XYZ file of N, CA and C in Angstrom:
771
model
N -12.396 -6.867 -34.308
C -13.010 -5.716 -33.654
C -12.224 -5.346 -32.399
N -12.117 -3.991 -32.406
C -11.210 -4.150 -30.737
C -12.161 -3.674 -29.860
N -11.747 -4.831 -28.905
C -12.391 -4.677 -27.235
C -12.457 -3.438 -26.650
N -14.039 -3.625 -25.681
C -14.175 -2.059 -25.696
C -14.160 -1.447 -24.172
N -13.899 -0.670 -23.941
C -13.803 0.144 -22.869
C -14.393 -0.776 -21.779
N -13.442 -0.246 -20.209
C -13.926 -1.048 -19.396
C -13.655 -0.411 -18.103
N -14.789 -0.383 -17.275
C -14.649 0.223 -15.980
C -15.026 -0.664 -14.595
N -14.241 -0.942 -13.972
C -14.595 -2.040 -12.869
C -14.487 -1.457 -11.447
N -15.985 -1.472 -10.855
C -15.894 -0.910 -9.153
C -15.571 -2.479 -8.118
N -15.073 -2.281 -7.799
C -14.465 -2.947 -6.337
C -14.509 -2.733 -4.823
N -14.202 -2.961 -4.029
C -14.578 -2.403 -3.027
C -13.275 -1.895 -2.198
N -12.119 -3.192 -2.321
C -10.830 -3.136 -1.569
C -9.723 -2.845 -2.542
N -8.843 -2.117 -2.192
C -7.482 -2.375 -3.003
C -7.155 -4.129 -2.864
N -6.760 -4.392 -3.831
C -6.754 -6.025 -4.492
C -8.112 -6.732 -4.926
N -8.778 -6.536 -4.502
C -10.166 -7.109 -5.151
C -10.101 -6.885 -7.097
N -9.613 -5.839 -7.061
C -9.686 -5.684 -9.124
C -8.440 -6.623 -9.204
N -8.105 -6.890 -8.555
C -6.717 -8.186 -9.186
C -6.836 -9.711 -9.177
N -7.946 -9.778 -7.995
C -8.278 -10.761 -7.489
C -9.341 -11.674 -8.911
N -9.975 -10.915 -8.900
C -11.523 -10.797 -9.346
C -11.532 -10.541 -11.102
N -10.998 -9.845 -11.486
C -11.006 -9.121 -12.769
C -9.374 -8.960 -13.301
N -8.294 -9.197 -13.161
C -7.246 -8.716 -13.538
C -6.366 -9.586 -14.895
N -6.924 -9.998 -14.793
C -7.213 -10.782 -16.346
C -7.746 -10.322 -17.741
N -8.878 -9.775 -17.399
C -9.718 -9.584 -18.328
C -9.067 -7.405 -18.470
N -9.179 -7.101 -17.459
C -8.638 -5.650 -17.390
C -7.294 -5.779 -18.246
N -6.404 -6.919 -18.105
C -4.715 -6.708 -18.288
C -5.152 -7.129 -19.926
N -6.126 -7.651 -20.191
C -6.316 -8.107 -22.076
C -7.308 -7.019 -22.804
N -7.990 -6.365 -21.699
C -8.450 -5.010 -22.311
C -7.253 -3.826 -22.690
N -6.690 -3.855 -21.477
C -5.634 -2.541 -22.072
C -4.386 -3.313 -22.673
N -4.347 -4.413 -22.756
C -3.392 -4.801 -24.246
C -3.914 -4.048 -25.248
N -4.732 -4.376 -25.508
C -5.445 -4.748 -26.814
C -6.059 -3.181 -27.649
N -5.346 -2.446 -26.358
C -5.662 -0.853 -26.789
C -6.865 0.277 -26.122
N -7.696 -0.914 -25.623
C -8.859 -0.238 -25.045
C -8.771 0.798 -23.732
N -9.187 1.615 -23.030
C -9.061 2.097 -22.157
C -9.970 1.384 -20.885
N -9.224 1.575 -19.574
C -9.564 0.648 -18.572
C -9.062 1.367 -17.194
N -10.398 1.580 -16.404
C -9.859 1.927 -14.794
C -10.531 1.687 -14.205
N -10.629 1.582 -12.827
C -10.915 0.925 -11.498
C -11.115 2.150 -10.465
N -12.297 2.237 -10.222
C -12.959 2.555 -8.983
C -13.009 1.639 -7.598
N -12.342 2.129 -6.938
C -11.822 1.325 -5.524
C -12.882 1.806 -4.219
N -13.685 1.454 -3.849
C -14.687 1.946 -2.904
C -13.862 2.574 -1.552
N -12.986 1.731 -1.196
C -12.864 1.710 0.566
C -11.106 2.292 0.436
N -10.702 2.746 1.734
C -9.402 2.982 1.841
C -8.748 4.249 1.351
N -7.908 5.431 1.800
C -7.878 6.762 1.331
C -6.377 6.449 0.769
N -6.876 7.807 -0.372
C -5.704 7.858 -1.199
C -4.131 7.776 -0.340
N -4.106 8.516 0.490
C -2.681 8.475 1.240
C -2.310 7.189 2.154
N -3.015 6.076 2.053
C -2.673 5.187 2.380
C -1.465 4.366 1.957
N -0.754 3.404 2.452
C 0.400 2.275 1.899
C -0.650 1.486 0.596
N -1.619 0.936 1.067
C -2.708 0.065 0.039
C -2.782 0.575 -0.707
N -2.855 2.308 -0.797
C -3.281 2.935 -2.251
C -2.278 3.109 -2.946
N -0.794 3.326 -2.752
C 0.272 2.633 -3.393
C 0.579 1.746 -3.876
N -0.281 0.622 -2.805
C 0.240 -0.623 -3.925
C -0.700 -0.682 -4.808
N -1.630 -0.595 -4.504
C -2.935 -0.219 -5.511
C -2.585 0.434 -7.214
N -1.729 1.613 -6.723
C -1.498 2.279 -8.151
C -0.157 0.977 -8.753
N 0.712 0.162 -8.019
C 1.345 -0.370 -8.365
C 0.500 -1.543 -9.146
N -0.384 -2.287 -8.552
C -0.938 -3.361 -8.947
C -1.846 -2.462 -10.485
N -2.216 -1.913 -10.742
C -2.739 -0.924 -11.547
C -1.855 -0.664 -13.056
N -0.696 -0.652 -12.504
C 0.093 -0.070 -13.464
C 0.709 -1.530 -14.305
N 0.984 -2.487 -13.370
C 0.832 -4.006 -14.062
C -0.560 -4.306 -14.713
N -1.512 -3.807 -14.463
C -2.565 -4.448 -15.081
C -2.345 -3.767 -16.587
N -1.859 -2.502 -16.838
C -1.940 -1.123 -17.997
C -3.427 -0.695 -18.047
N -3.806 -0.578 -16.566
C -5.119 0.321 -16.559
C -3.843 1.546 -16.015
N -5.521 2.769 -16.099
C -5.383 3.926 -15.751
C -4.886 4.246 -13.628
N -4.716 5.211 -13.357
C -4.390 5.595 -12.294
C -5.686 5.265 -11.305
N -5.255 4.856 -10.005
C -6.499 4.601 -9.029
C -7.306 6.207 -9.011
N -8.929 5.348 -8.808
C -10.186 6.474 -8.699
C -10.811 5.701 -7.372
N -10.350 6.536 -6.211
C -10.734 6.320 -4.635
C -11.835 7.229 -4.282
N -12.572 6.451 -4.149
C -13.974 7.001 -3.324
C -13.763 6.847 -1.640
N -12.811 6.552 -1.356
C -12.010 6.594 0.114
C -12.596 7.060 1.511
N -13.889 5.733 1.494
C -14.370 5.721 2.370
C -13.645 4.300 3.164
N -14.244 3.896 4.502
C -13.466 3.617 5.364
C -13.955 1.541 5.269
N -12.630 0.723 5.097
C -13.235 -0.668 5.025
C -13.739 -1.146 6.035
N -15.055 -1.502 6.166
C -15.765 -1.915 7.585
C -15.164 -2.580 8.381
N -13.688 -3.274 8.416
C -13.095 -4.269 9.560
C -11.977 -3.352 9.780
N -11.713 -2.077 9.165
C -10.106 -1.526 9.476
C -10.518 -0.217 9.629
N -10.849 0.232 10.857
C -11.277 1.572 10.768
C -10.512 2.660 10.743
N -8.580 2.584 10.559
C -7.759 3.213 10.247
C -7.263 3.533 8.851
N -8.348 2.667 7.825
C -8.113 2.568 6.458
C -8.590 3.916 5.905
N -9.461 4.799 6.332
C -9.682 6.367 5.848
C -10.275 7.153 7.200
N -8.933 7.567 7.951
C -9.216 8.351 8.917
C -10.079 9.713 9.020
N -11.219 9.667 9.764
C -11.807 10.752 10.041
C -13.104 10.601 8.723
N -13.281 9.251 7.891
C -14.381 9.221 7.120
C -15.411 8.110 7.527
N -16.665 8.329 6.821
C -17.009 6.633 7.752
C -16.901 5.744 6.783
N -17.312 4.544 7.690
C -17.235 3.304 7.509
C -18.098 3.413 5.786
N -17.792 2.386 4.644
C -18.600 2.457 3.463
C -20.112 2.069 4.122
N -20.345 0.888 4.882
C -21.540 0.582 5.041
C -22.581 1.739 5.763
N -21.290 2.669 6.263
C -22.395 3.284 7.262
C -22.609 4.885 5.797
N -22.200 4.968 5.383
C -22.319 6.084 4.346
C -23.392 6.260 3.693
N -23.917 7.375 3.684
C -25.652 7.614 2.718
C -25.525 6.811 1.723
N -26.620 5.919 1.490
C -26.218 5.364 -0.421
C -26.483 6.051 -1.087
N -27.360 7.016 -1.437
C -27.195 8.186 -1.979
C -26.370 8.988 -2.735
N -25.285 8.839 -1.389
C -23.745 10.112 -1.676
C -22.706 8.787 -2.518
N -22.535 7.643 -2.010
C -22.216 6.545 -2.886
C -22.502 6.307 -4.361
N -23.680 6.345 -4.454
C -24.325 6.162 -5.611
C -23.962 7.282 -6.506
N -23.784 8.696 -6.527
C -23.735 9.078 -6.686
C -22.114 9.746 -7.004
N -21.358 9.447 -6.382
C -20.090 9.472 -6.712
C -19.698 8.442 -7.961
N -20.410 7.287 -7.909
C -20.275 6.383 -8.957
C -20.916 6.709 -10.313
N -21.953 7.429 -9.997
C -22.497 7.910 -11.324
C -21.226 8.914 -11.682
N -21.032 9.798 -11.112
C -19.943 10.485 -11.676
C -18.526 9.971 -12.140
N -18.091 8.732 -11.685
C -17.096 8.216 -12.385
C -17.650 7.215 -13.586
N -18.788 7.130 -13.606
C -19.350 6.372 -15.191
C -19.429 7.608 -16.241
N -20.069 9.137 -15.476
C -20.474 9.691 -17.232
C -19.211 10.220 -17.184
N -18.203 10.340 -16.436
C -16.887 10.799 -17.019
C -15.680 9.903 -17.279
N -16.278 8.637 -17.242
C -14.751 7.962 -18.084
C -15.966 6.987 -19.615
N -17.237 7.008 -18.878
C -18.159 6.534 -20.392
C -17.677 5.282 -20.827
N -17.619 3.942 -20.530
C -17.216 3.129 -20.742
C -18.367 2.261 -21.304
N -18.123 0.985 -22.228
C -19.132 -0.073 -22.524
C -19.311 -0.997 -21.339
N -18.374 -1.132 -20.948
C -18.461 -2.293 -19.786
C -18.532 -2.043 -18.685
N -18.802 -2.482 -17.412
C -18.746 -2.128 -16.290
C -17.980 -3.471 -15.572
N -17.624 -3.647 -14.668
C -17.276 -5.062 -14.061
C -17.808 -4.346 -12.247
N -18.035 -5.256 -11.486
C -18.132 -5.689 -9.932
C -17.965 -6.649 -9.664
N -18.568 -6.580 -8.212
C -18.647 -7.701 -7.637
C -19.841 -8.567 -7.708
N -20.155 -9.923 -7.401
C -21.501 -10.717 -6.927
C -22.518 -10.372 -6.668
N -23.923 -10.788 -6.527
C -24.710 -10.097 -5.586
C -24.147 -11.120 -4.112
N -23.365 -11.978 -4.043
C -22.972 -12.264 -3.064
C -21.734 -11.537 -2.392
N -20.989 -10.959 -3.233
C -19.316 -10.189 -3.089
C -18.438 -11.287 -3.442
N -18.732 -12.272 -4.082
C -17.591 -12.891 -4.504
C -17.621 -14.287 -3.630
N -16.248 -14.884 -3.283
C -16.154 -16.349 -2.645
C -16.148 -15.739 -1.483
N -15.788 -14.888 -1.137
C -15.600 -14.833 0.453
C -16.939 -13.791 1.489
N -18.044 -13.554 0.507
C -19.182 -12.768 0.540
C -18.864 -11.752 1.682
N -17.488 -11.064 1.502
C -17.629 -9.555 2.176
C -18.233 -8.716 2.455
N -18.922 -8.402 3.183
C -19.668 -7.226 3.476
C -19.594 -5.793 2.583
N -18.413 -5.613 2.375
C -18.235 -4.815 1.899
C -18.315 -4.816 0.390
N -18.028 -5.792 -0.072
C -18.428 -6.442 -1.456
C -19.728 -6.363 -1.975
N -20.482 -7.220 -1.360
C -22.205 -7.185 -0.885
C -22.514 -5.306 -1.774
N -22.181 -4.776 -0.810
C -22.666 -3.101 -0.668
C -22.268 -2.205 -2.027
N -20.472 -2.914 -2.330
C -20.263 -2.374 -3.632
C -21.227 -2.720 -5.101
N -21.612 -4.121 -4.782
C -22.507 -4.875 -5.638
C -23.859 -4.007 -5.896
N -24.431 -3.763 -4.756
C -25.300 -3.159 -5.085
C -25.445 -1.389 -5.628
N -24.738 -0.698 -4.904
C -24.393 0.540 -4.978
C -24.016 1.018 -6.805
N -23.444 -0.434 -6.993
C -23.177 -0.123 -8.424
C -24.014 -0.199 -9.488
N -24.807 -1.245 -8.939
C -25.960 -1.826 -9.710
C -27.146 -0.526 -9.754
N -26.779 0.170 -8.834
C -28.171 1.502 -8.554
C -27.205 2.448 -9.738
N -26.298 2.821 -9.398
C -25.019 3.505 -9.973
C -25.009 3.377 -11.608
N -24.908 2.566 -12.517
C -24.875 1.891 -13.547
C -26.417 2.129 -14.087
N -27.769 2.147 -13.311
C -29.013 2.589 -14.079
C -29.225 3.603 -13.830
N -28.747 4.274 -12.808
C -29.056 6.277 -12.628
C -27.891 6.807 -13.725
N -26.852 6.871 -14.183
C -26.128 6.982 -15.035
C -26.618 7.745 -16.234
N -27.989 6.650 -16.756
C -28.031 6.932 -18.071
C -29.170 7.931 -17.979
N -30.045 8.449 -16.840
C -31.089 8.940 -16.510
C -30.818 10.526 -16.535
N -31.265 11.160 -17.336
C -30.530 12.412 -17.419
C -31.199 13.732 -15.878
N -32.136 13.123 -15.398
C -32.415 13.743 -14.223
C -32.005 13.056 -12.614
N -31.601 12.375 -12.539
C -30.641 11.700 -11.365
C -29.138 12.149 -11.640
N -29.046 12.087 -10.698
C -27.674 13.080 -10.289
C -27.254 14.230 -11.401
N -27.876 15.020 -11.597
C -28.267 15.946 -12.775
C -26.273 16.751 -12.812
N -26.195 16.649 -11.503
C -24.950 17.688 -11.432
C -23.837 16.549 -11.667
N -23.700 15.121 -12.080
C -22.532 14.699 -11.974
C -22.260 14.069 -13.321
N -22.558 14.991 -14.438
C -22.160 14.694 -15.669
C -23.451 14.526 -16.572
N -23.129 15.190 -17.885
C -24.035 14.124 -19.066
C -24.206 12.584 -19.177
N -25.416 12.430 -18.962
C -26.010 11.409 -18.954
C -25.178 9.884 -20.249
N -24.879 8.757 -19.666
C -24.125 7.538 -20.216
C -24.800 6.602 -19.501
N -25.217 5.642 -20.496
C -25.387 4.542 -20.378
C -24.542 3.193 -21.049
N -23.958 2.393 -19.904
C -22.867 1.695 -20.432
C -23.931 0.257 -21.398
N -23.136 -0.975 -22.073
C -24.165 -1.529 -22.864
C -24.399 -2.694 -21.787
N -23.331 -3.084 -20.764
C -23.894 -4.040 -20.276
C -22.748 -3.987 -18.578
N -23.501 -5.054 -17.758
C -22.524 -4.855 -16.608
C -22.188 -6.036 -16.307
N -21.401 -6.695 -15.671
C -20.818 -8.147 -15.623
C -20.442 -8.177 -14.419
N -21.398 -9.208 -13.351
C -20.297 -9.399 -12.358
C -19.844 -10.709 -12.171
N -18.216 -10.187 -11.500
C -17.536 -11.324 -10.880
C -17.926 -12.544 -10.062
N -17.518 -13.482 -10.574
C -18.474 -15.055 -9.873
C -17.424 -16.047 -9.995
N -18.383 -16.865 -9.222
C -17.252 -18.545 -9.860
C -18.446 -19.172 -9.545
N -18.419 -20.554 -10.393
C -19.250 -21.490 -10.476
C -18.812 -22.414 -9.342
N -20.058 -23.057 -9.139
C -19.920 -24.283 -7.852
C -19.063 -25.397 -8.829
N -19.106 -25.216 -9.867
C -17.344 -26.032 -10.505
C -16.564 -25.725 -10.221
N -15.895 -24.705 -9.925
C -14.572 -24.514 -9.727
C -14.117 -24.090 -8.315
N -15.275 -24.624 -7.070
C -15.037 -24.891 -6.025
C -13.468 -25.865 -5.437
N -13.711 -26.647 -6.423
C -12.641 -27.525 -6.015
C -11.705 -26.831 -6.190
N -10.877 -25.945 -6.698
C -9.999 -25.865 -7.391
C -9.313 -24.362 -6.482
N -10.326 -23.702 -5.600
C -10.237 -22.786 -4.905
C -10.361 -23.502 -3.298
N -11.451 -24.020 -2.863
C -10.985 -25.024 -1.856
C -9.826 -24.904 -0.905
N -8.883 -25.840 -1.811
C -7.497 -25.912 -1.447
C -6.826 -25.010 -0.938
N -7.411 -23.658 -1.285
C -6.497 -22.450 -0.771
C -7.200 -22.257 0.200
N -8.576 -22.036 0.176
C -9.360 -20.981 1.568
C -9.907 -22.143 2.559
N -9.836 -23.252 2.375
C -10.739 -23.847 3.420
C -9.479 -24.266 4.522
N -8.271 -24.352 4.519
C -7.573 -24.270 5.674
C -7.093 -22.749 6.346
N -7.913 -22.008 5.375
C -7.720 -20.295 6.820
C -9.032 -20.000 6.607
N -9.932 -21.460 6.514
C -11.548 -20.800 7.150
C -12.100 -20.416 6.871
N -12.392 -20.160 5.610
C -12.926 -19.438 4.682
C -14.152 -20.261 4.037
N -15.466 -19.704 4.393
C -16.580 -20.200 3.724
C -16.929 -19.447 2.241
N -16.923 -20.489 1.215
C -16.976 -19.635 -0.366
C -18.832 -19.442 -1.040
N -18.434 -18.385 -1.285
C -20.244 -18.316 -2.102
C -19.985 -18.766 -3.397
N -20.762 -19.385 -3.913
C -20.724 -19.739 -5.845
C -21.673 -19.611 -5.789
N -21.698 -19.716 -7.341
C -22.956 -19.947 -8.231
C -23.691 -20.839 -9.063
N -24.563 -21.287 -9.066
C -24.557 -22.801 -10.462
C -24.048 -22.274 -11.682
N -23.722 -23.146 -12.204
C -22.607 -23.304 -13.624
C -23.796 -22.476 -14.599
N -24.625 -22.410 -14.777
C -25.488 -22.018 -15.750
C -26.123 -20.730 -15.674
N -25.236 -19.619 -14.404
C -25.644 -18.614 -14.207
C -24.624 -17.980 -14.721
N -23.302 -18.647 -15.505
C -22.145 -18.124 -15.497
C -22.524 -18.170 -17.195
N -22.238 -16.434 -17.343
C -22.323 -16.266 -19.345
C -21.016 -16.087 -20.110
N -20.051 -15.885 -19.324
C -19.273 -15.445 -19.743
C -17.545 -16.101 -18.688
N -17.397 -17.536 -19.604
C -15.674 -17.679 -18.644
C -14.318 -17.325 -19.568
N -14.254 -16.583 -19.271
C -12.810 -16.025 -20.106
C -11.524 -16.839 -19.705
N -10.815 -17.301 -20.674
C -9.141 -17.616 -20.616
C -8.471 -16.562 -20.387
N -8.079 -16.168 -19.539
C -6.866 -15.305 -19.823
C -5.945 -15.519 -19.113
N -5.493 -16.746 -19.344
C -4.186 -17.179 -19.270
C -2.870 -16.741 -20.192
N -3.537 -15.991 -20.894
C -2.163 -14.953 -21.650
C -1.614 -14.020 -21.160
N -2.779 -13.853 -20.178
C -2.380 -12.367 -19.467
C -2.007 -12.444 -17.818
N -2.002 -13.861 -17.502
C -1.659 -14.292 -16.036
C -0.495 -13.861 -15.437
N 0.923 -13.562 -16.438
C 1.703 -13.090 -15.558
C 1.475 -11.633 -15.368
N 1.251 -10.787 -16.039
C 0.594 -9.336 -15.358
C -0.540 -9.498 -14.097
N -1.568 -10.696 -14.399
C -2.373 -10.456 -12.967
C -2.131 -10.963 -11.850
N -0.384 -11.984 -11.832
C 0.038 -12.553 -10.658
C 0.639 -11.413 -10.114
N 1.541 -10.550 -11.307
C 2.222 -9.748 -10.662
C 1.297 -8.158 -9.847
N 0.136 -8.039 -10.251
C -0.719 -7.123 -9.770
C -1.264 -7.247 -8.421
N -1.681 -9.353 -8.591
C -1.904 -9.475 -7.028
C -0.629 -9.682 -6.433
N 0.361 -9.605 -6.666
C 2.098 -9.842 -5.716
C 1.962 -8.164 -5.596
N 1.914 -6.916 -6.050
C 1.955 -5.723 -5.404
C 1.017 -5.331 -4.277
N 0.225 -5.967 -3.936
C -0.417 -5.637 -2.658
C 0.194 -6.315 -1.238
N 1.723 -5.810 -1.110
C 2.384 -6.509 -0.251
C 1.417 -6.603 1.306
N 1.508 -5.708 1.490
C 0.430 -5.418 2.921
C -0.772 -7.002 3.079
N -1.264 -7.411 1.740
C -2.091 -8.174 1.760
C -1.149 -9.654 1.496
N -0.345 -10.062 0.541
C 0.647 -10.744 1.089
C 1.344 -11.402 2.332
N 1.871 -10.119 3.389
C 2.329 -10.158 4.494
C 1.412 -10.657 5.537
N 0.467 -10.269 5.497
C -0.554 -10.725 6.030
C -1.527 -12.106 6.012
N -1.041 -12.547 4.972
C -1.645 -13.828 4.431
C -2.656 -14.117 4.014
N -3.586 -13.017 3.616
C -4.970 -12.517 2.758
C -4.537 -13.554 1.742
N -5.715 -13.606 0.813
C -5.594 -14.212 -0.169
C -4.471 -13.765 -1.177
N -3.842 -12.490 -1.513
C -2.666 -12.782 -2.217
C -1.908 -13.241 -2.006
N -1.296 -13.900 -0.004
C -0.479 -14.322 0.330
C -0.579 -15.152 0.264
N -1.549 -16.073 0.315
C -1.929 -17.378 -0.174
C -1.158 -17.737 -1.623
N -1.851 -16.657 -2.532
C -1.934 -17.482 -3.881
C 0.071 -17.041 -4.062
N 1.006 -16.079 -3.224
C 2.601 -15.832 -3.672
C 2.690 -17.321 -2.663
N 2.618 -18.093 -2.383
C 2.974 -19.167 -2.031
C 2.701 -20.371 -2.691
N 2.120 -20.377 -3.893
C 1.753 -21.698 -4.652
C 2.940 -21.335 -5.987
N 2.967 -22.913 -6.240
C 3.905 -23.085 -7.533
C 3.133 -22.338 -8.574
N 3.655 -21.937 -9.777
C 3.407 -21.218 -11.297
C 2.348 -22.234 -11.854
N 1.934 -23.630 -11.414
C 1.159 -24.440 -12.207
C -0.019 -24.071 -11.153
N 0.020 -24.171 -10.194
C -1.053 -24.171 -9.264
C -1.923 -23.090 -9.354
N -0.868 -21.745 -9.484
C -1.634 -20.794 -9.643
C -2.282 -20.576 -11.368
N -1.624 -21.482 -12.009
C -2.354 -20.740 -13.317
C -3.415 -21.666 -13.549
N -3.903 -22.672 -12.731
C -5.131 -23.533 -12.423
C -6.354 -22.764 -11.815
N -5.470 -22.259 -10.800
C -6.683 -21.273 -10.129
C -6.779 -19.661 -10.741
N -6.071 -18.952 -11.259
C -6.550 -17.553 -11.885
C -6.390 -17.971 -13.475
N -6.042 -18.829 -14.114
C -6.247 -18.938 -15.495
C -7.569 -18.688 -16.199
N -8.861 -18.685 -15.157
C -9.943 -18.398 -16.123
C -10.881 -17.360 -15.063
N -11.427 -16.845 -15.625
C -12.462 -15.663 -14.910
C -13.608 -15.909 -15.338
N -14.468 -16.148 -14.623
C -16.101 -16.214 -14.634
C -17.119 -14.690 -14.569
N -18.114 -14.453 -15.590
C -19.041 -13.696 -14.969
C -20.416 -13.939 -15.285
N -21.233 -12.954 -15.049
C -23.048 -13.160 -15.016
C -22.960 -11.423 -16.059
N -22.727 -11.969 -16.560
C -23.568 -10.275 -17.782
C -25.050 -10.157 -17.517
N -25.296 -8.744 -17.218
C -26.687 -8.170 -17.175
C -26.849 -7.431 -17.646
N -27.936 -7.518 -18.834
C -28.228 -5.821 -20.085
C -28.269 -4.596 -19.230
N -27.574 -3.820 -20.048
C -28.456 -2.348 -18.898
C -28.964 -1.947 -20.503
N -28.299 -1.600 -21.924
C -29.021 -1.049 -22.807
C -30.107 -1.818 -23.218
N -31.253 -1.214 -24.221
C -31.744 -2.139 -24.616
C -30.742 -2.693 -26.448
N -31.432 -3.650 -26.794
C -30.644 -4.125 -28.066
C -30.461 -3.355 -28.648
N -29.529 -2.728 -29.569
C -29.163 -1.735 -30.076
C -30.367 -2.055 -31.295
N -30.428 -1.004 -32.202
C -31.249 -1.003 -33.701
C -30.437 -1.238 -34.616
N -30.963 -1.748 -35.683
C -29.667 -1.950 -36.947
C -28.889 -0.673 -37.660
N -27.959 -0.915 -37.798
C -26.884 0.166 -38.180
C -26.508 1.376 -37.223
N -26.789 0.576 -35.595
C -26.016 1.601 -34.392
C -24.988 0.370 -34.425
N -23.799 0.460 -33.138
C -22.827 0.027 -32.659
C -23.238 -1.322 -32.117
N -22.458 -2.395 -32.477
C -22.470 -3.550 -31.773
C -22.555 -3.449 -30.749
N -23.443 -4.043 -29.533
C -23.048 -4.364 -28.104
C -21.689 -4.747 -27.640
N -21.482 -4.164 -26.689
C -20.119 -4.869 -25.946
C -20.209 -6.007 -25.414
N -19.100 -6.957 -25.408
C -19.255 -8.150 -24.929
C -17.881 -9.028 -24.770
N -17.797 -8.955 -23.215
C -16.517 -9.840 -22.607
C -15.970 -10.955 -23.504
N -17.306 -11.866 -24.033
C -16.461 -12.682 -24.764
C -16.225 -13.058 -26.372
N -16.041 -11.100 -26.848
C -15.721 -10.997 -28.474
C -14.200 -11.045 -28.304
């Protein structure tokens, strides 16, 4: 069966590489169509360059910037505000419009925590999407931002309090306190270690974050074994949004067919 459509909101340029670039780089192998909604940071930025660079290694589609401003860099979308400080409303609503017009089965985010490093900004994408993803299919909410789609399911990004150890090593000497999850909240851990050198090379295009020593700069400093220990597998929490399909409609989508 081929894998089906896939749309993943994020919050930062590198977060879809970080988080998902695995599973995105074995969707658009495999033929399916695949793009990324980036919450924070304006198109004319350096980030949104590397962004379309890290993008174009994954063989998703072109960046879709909602280019509002990242709450710690207030030069990241000049003259817009901050994401946290933005109506959720006008958020929500921009997201509905990039669901009924690219119509995808899948959705990907973030945590309800934002991931290991529980970003603020993560946090906000988490939810925004989660509102985003059930107004979608509602044909009287956001009436003006497309015919009504409902995707079959949404998945967010996690790691289990197993694979603490194994991340550790990188963030706990630049300080970094990690959120997990128990092992049994996790439905879905994908291998995609087939597809690791496209998602090393996706997180190596966010030089800015590199140079800086963010977590991609971290992970361009570990040997080829180290790193395919730590991004070789991707964790998520699938949550229905359809109900079960009826017999003789379309299979559900599902990360791990």
């Amino acid at each position: 069966m081929p894998l089906p459509d896939v749309l993943a909101v994020f919050a930062h340029p590198d977060d879809e590489s970080l988080a998902a670039g695995g599973v995105l780089a074995r969707h658009a192998a495999a033929g399916a169509r695949t793009a990324v909604v980036t919450a924070t940071w304006a198109p004319d930025t350096p980030r949104a360059a590397e962004l379309a660079g890290a993008l174009r290694a994954l063989g998703t589609g072109p960046p879709r910037m909602l280019g509002y401003a990242d709450s710690r860099v207030p030069h990241s979308a000049p003259g817009r505000p901050r994401l946290l400080d933005a109506p959720l409303d006008e958020t929500v609503r921009e997201l509905v419009a990039h669901l009924r017009a690219f119509r995808p089965r899948i959705v990907l985010t973030h945590d309800a925590y934002g991931g290991l490093t529980g970003h603020e900004d993560h946090v906000h994408t988490h939810r925004a999407t989660l509102l985003a993803v059930h107004a979608a299919g509602l044909e009287r909410l956001c009436p003006d931002a497309g015919a009504p789609w409902r995707p079959d399911a949404l998945y967010l990004a996690t790691h289990p309090h197993s694979a603490v150890r194994s991340w550790a090593g990188l963030l706990a000497p630049a300080g970094k306190r990690m959120y997990t999850v128990p092992d049994d909240h996790v439905t879905a851990a994908v291998d995609v270690s087939p597809w690791l050198d496209r998602k090393v090379a996706a997180i190596l295009a966010h030089r800015t974050e590199v140079e800086r020593k963010a977590a991609p700069g971290l992970i361009a400093a570990l040997p080829d074994r180290e790193r395919a220990l730590l991004l070789g597998t991707e964790w998520y929490t699938r949550l229905a949004v359809a109900p079960t399909p009826a017999a003789g409609t379309r299979p559900e989508a599902d990360l791990s067919s």
